[in-house]
JSON list of C-alpha atoms and ligand atoms in Angstrom, two decimals:
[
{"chain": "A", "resi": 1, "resn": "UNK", "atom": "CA", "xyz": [110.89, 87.22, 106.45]},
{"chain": "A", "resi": 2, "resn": "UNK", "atom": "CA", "xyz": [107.63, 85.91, 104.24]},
{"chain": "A", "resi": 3, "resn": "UNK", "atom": "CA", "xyz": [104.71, 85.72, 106.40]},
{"chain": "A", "resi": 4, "resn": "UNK", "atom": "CA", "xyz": [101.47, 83.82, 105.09]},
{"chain": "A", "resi": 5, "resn": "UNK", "atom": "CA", "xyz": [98.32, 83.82, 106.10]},
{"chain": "A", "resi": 6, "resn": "UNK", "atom": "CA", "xyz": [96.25, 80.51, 105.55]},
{"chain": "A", "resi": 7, "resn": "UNK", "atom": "CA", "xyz": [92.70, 81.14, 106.20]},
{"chain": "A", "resi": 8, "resn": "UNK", "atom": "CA", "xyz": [89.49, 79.57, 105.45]},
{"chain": "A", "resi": 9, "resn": "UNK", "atom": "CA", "xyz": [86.71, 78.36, 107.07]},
{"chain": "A", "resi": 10, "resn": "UNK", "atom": "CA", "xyz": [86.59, 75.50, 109.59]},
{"chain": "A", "resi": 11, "resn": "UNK", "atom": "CA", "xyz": [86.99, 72.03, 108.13]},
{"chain": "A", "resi": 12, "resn": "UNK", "atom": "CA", "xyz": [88.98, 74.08, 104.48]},
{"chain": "A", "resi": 13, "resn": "UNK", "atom": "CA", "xyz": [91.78, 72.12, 104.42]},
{"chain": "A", "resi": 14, "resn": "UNK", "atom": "CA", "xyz": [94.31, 74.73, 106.54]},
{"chain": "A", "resi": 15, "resn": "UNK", "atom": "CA", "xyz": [95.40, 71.66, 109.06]},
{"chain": "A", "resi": 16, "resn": "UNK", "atom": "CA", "xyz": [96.71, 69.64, 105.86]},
{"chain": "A", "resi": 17, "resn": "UNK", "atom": "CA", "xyz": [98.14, 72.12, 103.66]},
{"chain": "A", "resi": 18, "resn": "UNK", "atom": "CA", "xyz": [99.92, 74.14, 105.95]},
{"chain": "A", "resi": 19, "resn": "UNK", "atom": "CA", "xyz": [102.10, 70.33, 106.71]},
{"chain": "A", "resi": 20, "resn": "UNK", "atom": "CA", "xyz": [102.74, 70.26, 103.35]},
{"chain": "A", "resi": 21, "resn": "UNK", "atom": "CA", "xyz": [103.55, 74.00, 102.81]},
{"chain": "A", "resi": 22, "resn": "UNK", "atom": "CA", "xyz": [106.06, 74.77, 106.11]},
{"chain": "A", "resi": 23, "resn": "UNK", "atom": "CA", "xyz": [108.08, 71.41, 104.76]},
{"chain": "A", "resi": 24, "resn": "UNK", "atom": "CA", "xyz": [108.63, 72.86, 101.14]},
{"chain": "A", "resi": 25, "resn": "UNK", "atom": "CA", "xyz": [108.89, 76.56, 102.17]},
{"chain": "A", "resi": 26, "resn": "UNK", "atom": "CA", "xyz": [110.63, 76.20, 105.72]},
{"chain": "A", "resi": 27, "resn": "UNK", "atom": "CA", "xyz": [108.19, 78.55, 107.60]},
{"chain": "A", "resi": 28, "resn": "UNK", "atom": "CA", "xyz": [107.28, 78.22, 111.06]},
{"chain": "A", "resi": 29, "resn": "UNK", "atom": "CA", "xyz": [103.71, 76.92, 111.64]},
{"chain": "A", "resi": 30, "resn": "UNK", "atom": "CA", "xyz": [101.63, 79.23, 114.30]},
{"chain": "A", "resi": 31, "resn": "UNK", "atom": "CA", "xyz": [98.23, 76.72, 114.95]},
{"chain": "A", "resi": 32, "resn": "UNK", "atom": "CA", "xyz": [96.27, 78.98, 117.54]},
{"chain": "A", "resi": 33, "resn": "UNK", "atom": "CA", "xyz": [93.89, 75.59, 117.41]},
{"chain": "A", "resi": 34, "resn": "UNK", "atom": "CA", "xyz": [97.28, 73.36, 118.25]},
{"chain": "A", "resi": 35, "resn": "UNK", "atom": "CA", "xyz": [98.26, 75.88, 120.73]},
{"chain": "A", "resi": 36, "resn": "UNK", "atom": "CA", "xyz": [95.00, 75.56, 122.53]},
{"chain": "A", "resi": 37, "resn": "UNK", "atom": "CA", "xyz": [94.69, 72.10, 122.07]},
{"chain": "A", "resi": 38, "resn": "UNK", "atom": "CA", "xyz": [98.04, 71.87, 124.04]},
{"chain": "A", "resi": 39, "resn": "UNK", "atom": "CA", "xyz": [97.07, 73.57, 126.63]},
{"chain": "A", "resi": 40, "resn": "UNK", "atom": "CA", "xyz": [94.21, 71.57, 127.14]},
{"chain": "A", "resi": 41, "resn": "UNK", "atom": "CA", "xyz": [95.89, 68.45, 127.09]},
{"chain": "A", "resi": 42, "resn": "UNK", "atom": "CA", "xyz": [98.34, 69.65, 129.60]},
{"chain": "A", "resi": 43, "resn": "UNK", "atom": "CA", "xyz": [95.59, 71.15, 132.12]},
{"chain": "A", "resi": 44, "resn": "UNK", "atom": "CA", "xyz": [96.46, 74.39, 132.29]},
{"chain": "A", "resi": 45, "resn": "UNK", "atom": "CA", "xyz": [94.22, 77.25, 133.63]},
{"chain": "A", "resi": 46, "resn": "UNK", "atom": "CA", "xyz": [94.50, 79.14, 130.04]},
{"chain": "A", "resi": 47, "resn": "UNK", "atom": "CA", "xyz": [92.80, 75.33, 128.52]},
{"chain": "A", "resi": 48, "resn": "UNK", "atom": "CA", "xyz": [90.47, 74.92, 131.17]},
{"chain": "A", "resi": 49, "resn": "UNK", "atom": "CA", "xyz": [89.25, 77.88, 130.51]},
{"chain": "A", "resi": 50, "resn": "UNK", "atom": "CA", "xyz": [89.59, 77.97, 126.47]},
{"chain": "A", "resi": 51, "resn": "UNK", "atom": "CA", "xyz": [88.10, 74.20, 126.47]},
{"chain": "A", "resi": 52, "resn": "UNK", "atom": "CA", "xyz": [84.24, 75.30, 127.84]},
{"chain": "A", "resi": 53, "resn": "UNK", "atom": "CA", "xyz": [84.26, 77.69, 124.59]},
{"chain": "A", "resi": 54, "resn": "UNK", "atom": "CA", "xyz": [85.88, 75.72, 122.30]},
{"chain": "A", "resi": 55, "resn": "UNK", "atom": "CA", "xyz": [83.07, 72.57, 123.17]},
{"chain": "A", "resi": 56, "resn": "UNK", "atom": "CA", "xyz": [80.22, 75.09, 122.52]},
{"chain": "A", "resi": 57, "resn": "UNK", "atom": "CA", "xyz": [81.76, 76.26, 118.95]},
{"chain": "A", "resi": 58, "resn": "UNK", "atom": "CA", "xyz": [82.41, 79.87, 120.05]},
{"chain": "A", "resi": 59, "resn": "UNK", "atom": "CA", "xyz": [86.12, 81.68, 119.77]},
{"chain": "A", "resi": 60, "resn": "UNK", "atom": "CA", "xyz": [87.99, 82.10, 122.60]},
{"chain": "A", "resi": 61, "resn": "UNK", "atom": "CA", "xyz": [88.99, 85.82, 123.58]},
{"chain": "A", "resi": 62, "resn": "UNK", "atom": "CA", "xyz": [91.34, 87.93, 121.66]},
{"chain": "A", "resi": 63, "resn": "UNK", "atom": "CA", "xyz": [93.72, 88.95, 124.70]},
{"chain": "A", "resi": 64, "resn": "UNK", "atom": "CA", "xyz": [94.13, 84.67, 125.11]},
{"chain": "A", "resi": 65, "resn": "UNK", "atom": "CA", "xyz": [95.42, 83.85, 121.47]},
{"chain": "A", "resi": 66, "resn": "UNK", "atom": "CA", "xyz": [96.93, 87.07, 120.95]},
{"chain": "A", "resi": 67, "resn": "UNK", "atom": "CA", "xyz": [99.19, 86.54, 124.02]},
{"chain": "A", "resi": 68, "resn": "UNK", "atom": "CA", "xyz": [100.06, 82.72, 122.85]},
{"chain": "A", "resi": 69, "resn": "UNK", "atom": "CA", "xyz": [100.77, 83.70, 119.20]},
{"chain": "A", "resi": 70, "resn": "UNK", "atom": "CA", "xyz": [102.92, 87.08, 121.18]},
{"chain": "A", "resi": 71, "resn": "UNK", "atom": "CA", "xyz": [104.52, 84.27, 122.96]},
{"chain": "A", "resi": 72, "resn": "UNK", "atom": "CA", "xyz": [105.49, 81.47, 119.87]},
{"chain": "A", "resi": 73, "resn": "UNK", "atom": "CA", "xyz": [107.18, 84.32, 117.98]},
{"chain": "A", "resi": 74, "resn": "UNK", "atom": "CA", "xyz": [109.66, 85.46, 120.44]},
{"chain": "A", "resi": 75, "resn": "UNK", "atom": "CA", "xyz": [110.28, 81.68, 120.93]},
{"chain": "A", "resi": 76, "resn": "UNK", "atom": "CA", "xyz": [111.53, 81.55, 117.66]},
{"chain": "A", "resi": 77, "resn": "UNK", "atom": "CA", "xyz": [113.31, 84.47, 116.90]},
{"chain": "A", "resi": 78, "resn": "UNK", "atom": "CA", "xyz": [115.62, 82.43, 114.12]},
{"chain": "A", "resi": 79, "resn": "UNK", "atom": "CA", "xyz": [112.06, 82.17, 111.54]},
{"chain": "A", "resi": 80, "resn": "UNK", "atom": "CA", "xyz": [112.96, 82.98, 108.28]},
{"chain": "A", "resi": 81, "resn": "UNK", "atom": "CA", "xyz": [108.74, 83.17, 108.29]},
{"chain": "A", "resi": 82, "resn": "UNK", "atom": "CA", "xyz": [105.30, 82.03, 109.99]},
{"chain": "A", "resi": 83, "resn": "UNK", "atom": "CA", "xyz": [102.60, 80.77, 108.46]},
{"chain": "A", "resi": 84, "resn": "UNK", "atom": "CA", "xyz": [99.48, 81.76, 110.62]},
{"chain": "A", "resi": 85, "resn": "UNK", "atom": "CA", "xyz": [96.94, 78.87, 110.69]},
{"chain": "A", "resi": 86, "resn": "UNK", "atom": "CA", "xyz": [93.60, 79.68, 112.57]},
{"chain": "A", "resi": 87, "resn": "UNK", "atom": "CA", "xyz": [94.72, 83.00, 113.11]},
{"chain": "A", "resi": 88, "resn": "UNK", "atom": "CA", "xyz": [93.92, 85.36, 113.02]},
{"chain": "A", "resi": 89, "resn": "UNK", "atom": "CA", "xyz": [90.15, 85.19, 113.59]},
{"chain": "A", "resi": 90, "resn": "UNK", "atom": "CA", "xyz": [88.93, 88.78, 114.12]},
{"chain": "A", "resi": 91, "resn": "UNK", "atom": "CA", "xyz": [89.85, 92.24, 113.26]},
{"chain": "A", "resi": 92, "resn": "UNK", "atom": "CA", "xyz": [91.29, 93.13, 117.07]},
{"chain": "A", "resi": 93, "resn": "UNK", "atom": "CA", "xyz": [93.51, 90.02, 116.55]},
{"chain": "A", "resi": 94, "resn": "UNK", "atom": "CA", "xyz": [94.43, 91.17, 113.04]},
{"chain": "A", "resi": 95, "resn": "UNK", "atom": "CA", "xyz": [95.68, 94.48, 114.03]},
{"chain": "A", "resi": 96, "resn": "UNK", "atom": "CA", "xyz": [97.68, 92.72, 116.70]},
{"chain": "A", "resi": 97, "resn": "UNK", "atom": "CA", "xyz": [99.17, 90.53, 114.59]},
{"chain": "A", "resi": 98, "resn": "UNK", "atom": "CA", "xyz": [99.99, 93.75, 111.96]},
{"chain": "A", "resi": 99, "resn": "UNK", "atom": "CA", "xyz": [101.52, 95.07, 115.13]},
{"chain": "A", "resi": 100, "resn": "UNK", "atom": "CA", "xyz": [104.03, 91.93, 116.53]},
{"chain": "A", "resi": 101, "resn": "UNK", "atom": "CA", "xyz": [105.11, 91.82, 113.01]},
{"chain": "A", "resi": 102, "resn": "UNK", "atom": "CA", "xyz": [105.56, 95.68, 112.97]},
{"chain": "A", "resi": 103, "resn": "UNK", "atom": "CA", "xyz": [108.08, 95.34, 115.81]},
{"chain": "A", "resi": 104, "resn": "UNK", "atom": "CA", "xyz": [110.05, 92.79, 114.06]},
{"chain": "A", "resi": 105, "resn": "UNK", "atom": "CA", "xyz": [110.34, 94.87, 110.46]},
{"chain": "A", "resi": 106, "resn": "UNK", "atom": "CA", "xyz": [108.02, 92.75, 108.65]},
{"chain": "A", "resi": 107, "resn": "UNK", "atom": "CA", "xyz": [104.46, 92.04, 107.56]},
{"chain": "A", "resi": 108, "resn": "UNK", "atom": "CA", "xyz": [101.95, 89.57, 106.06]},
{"chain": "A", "resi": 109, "resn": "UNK", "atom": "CA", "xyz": [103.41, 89.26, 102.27]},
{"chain": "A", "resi": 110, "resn": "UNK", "atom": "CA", "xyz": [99.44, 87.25, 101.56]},
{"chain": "A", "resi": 111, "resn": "UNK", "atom": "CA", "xyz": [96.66, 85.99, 103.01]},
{"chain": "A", "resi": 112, "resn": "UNK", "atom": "CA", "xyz": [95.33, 82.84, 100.80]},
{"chain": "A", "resi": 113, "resn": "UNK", "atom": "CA", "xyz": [91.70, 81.79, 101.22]},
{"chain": "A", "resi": 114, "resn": "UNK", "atom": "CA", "xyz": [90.77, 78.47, 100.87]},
{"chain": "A", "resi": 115, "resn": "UNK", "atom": "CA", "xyz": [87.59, 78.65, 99.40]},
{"chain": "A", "resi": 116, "resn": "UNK", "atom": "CA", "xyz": [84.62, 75.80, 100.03]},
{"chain": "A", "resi": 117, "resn": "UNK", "atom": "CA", "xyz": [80.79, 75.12, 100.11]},
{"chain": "A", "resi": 118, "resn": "UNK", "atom": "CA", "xyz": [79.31, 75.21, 103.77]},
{"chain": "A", "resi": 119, "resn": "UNK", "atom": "CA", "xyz": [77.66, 72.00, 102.39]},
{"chain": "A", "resi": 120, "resn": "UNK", "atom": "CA", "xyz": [81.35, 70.25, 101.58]},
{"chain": "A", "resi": 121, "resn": "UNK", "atom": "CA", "xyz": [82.58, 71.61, 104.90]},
{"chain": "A", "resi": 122, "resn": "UNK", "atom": "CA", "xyz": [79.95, 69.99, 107.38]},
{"chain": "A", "resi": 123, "resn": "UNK", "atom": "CA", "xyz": [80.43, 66.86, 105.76]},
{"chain": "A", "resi": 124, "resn": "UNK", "atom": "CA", "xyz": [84.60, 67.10, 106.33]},
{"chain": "A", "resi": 125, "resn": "UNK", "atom": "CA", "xyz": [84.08, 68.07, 109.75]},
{"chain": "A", "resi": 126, "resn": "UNK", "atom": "CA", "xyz": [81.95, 64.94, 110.42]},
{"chain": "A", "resi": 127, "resn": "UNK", "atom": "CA", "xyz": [83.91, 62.88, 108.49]},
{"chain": "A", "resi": 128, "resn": "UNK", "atom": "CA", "xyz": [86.78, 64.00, 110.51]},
{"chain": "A", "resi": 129, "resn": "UNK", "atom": "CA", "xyz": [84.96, 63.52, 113.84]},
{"chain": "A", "resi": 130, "resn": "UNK", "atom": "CA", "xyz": [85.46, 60.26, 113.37]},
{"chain": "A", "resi": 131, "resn": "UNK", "atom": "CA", "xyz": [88.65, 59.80, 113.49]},
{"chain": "A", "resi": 132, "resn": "UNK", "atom": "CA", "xyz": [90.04, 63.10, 114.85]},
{"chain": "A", "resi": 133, "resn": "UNK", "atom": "CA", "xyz": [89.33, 62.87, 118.80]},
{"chain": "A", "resi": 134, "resn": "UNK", "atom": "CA", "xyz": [88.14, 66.12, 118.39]},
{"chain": "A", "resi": 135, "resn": "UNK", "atom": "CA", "xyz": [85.10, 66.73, 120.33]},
{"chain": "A", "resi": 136, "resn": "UNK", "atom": "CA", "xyz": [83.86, 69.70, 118.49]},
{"chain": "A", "resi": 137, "resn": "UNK", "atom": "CA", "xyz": [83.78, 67.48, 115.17]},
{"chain": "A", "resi": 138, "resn": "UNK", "atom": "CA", "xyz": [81.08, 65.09, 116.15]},
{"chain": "A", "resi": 139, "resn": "UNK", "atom": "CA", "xyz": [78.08, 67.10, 116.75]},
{"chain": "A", "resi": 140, "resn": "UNK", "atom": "CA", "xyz": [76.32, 68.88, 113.89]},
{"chain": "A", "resi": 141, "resn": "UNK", "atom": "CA", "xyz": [75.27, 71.85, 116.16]},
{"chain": "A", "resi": 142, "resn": "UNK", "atom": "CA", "xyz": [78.63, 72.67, 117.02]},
{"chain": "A", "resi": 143, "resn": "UNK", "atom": "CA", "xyz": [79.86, 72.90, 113.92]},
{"chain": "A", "resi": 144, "resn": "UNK", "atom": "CA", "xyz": [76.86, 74.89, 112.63]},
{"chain": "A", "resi": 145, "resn": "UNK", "atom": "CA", "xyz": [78.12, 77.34, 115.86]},
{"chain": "A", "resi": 146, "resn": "UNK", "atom": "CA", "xyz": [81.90, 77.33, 114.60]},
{"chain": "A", "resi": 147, "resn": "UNK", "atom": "CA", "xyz": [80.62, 77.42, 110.76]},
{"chain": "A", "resi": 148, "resn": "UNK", "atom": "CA", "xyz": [78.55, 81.15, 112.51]},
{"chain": "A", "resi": 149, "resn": "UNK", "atom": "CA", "xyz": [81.29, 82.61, 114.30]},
{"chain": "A", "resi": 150, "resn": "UNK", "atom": "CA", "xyz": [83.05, 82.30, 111.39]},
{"chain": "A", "resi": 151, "resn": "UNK", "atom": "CA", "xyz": [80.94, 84.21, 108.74]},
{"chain": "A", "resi": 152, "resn": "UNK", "atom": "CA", "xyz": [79.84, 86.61, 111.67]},
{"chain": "A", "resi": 153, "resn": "UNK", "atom": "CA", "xyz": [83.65, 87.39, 112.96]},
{"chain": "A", "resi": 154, "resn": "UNK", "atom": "CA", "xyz": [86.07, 85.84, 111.17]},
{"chain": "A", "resi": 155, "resn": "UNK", "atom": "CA", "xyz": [85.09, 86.47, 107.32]},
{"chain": "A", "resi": 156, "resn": "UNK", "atom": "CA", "xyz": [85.81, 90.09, 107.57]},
{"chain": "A", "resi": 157, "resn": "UNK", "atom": "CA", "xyz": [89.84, 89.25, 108.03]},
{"chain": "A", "resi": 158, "resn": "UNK", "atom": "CA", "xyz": [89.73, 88.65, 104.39]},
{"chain": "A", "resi": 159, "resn": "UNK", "atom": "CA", "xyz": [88.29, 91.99, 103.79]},
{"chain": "A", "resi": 160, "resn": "UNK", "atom": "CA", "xyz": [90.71, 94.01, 106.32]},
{"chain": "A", "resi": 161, "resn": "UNK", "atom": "CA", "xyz": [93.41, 92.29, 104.51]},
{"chain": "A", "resi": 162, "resn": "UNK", "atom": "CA", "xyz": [92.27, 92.44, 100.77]},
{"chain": "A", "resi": 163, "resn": "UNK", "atom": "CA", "xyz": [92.23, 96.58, 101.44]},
{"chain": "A", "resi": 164, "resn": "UNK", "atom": "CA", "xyz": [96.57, 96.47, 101.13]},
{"chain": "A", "resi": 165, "resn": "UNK", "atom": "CA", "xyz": [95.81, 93.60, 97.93]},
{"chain": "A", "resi": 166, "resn": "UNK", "atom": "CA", "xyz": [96.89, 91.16, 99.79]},
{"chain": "A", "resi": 167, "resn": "UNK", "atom": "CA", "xyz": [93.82, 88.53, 99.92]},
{"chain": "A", "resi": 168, "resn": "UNK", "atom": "CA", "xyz": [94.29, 86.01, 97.42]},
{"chain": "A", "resi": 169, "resn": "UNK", "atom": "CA", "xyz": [91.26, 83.26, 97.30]},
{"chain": "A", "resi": 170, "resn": "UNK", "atom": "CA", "xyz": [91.85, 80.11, 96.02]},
{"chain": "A", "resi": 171, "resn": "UNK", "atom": "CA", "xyz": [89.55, 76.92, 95.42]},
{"chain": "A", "resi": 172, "resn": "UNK", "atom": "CA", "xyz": [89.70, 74.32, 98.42]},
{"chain": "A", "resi": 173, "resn": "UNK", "atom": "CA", "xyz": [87.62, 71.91, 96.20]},
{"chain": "A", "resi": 174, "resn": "UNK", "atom": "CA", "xyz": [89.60, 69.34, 94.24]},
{"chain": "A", "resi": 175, "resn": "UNK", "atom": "CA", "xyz": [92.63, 67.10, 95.41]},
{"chain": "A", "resi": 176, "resn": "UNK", "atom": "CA", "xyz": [94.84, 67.71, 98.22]},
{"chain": "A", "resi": 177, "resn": "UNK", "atom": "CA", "xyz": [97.66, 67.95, 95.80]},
{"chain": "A", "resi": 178, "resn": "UNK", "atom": "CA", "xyz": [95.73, 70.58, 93.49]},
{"chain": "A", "resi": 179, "resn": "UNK", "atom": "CA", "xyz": [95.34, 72.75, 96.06]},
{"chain": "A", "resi": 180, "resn": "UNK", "atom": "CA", "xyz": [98.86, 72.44, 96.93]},
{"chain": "A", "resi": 181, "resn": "UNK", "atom": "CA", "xyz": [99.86, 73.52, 93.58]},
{"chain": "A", "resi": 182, "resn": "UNK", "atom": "CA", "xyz": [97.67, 76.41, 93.45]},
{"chain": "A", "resi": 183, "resn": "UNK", "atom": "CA", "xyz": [98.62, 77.49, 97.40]},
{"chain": "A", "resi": 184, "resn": "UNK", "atom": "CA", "xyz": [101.89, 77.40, 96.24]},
{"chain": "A", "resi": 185, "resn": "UNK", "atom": "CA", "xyz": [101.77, 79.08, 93.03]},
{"chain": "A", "resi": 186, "resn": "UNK", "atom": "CA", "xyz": [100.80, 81.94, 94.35]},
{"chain": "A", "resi": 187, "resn": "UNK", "atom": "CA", "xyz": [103.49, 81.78, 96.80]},
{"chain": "A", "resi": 188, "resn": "UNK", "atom": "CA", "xyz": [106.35, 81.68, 94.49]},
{"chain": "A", "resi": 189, "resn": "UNK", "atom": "CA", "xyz": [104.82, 84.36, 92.68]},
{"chain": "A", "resi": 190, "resn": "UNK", "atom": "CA", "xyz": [105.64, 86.74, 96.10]},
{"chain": "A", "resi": 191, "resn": "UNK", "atom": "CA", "xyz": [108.78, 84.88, 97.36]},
{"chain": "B", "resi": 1, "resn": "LIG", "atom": "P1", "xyz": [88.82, 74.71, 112.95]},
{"chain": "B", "resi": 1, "resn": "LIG", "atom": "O1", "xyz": [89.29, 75.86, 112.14]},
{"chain": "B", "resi": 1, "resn": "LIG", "atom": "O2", "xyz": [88.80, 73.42, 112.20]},
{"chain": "B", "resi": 1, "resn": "LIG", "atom": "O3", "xyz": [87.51, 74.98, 113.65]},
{"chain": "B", "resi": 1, "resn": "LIG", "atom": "P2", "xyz": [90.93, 75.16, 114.93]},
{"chain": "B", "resi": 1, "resn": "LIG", "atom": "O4", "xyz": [91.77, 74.05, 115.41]},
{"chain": "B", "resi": 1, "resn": "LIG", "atom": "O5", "xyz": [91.58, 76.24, 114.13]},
{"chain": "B", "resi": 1, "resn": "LIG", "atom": "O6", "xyz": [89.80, 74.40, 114.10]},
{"chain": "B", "resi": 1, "resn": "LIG", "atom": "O7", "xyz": [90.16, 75.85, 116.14]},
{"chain": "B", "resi": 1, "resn": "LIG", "atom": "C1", "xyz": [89.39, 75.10, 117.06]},
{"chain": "B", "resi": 1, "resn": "LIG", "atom": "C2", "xyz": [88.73, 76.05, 118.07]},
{"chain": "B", "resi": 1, "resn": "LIG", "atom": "O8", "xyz": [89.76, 76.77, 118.80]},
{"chain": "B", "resi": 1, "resn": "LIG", "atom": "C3", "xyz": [87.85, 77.16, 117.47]},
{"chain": "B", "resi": 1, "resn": "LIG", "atom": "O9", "xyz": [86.54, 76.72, 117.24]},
{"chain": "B", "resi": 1, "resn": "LIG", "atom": "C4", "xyz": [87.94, 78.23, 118.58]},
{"chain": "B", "resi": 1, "resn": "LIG", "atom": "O10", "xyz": [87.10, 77.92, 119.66]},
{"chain": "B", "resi": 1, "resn": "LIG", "atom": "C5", "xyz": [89.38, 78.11, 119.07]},
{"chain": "B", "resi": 1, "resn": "LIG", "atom": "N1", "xyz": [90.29, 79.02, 118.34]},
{"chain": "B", "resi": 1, "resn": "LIG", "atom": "C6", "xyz": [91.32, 78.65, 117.53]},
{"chain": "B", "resi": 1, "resn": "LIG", "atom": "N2", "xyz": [91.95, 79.73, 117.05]},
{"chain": "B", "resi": 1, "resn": "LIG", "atom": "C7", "xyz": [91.32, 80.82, 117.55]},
{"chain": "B", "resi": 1, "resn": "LIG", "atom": "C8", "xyz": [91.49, 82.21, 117.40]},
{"chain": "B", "resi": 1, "resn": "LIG", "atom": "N3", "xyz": [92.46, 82.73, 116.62]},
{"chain": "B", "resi": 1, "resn": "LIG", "atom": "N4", "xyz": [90.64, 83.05, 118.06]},
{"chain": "B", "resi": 1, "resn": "LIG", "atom": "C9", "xyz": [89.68, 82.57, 118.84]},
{"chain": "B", "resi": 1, "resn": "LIG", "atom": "N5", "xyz": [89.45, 81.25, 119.02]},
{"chain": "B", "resi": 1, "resn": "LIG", "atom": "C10", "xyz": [90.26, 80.38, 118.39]}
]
């Protein structure tokens, strides 16, 4: 199996390049943002409750994604790989993940970080607010809250990850197909 990490900060470009990257490299895309947005749409007690943290900005609990990322991998038990998107988001769900890939053989083979200004970011996110439907997109403050959680929980997963060499951080600035190339060269490099 090859197993990537895509991380980077909200509004980095993940959503877009992981589209292009599971259709040239066949992996299986794990969105814990898709996976909640699904259950939201479909009313389910798991989005009802996910949806009154997701509006403020704030991450929803560990045991929540942790259990729907448990859940997509046994549903596809034919992956030749997953590419995490969104995920994972703190250290607890990092050593889970370490773990469901433990009991399948494998591990994360890299974690690439998409690397932007907080300025560049803000404007994406309102950008895409106006188009998305995504009601944490359109109002500055909720952003701001997302842009917080992530440098106060989510930053470190680079860090936990970088300790086995396998952080690799590469600039989100520049066109979509630039990043692309660069996302992907350091793919090939490990496939
Ligand atoms: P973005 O990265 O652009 O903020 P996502 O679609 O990845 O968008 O996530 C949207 C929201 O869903 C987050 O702000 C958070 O509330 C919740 N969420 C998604 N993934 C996780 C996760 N792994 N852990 C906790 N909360 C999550």
């Amino acid at each position: 199996m090859f197993n990537l990490i895509l991380f980077g900060p909200p509004g980095s470009g993940k959503g877009t390049q992981s589209e292009k990257l599971i259709a040239k490299y066949g992996l299986k895309h794990l969105s814990t943002g898709d996976l909640l947005r699904s259950e939201i749409a479909n009313q389910t007690p798991l989005g009802l409750e996910a949806k009154t943290l997701m509006d403020k900005g704030q991450l929803v609990p560990d045991a929540v994604v942790i259990g729907m990322i448990d859940a997509a991998m046994t549903n596809n038990p034919q992956a030749r790989g997953f590419l995490f998107d969104g995920f994972p988001r703190t250290k607890a769900q990092s050593e889970a993940l370490d773990e469901l890939l433990h009991k399948k053989n494998a591990s994360i083979n890299v974690l690439l970080a998409l690397d932007v200004t907080e300025e560049e970011l803000i404007k994406r996110l309102l950008n895409r607010g106006l188009t998305s439907g995504r009601s944490d997109d359109t109002k500055e403050d909720v952003i701001r809250a997302r842009l917080g959680e992530y440098r106060n929980k989510t930053a470190n997963v680079a860090d936990y990850y970088n300790k086995s060499g396998k952080t690799v951080m590469i600039k989100g600035e520049g066109s979509v197909d630039e990043i692309f190339d660069s996302l992907s060269a350091e793919i090939d490099k490990r496939m």
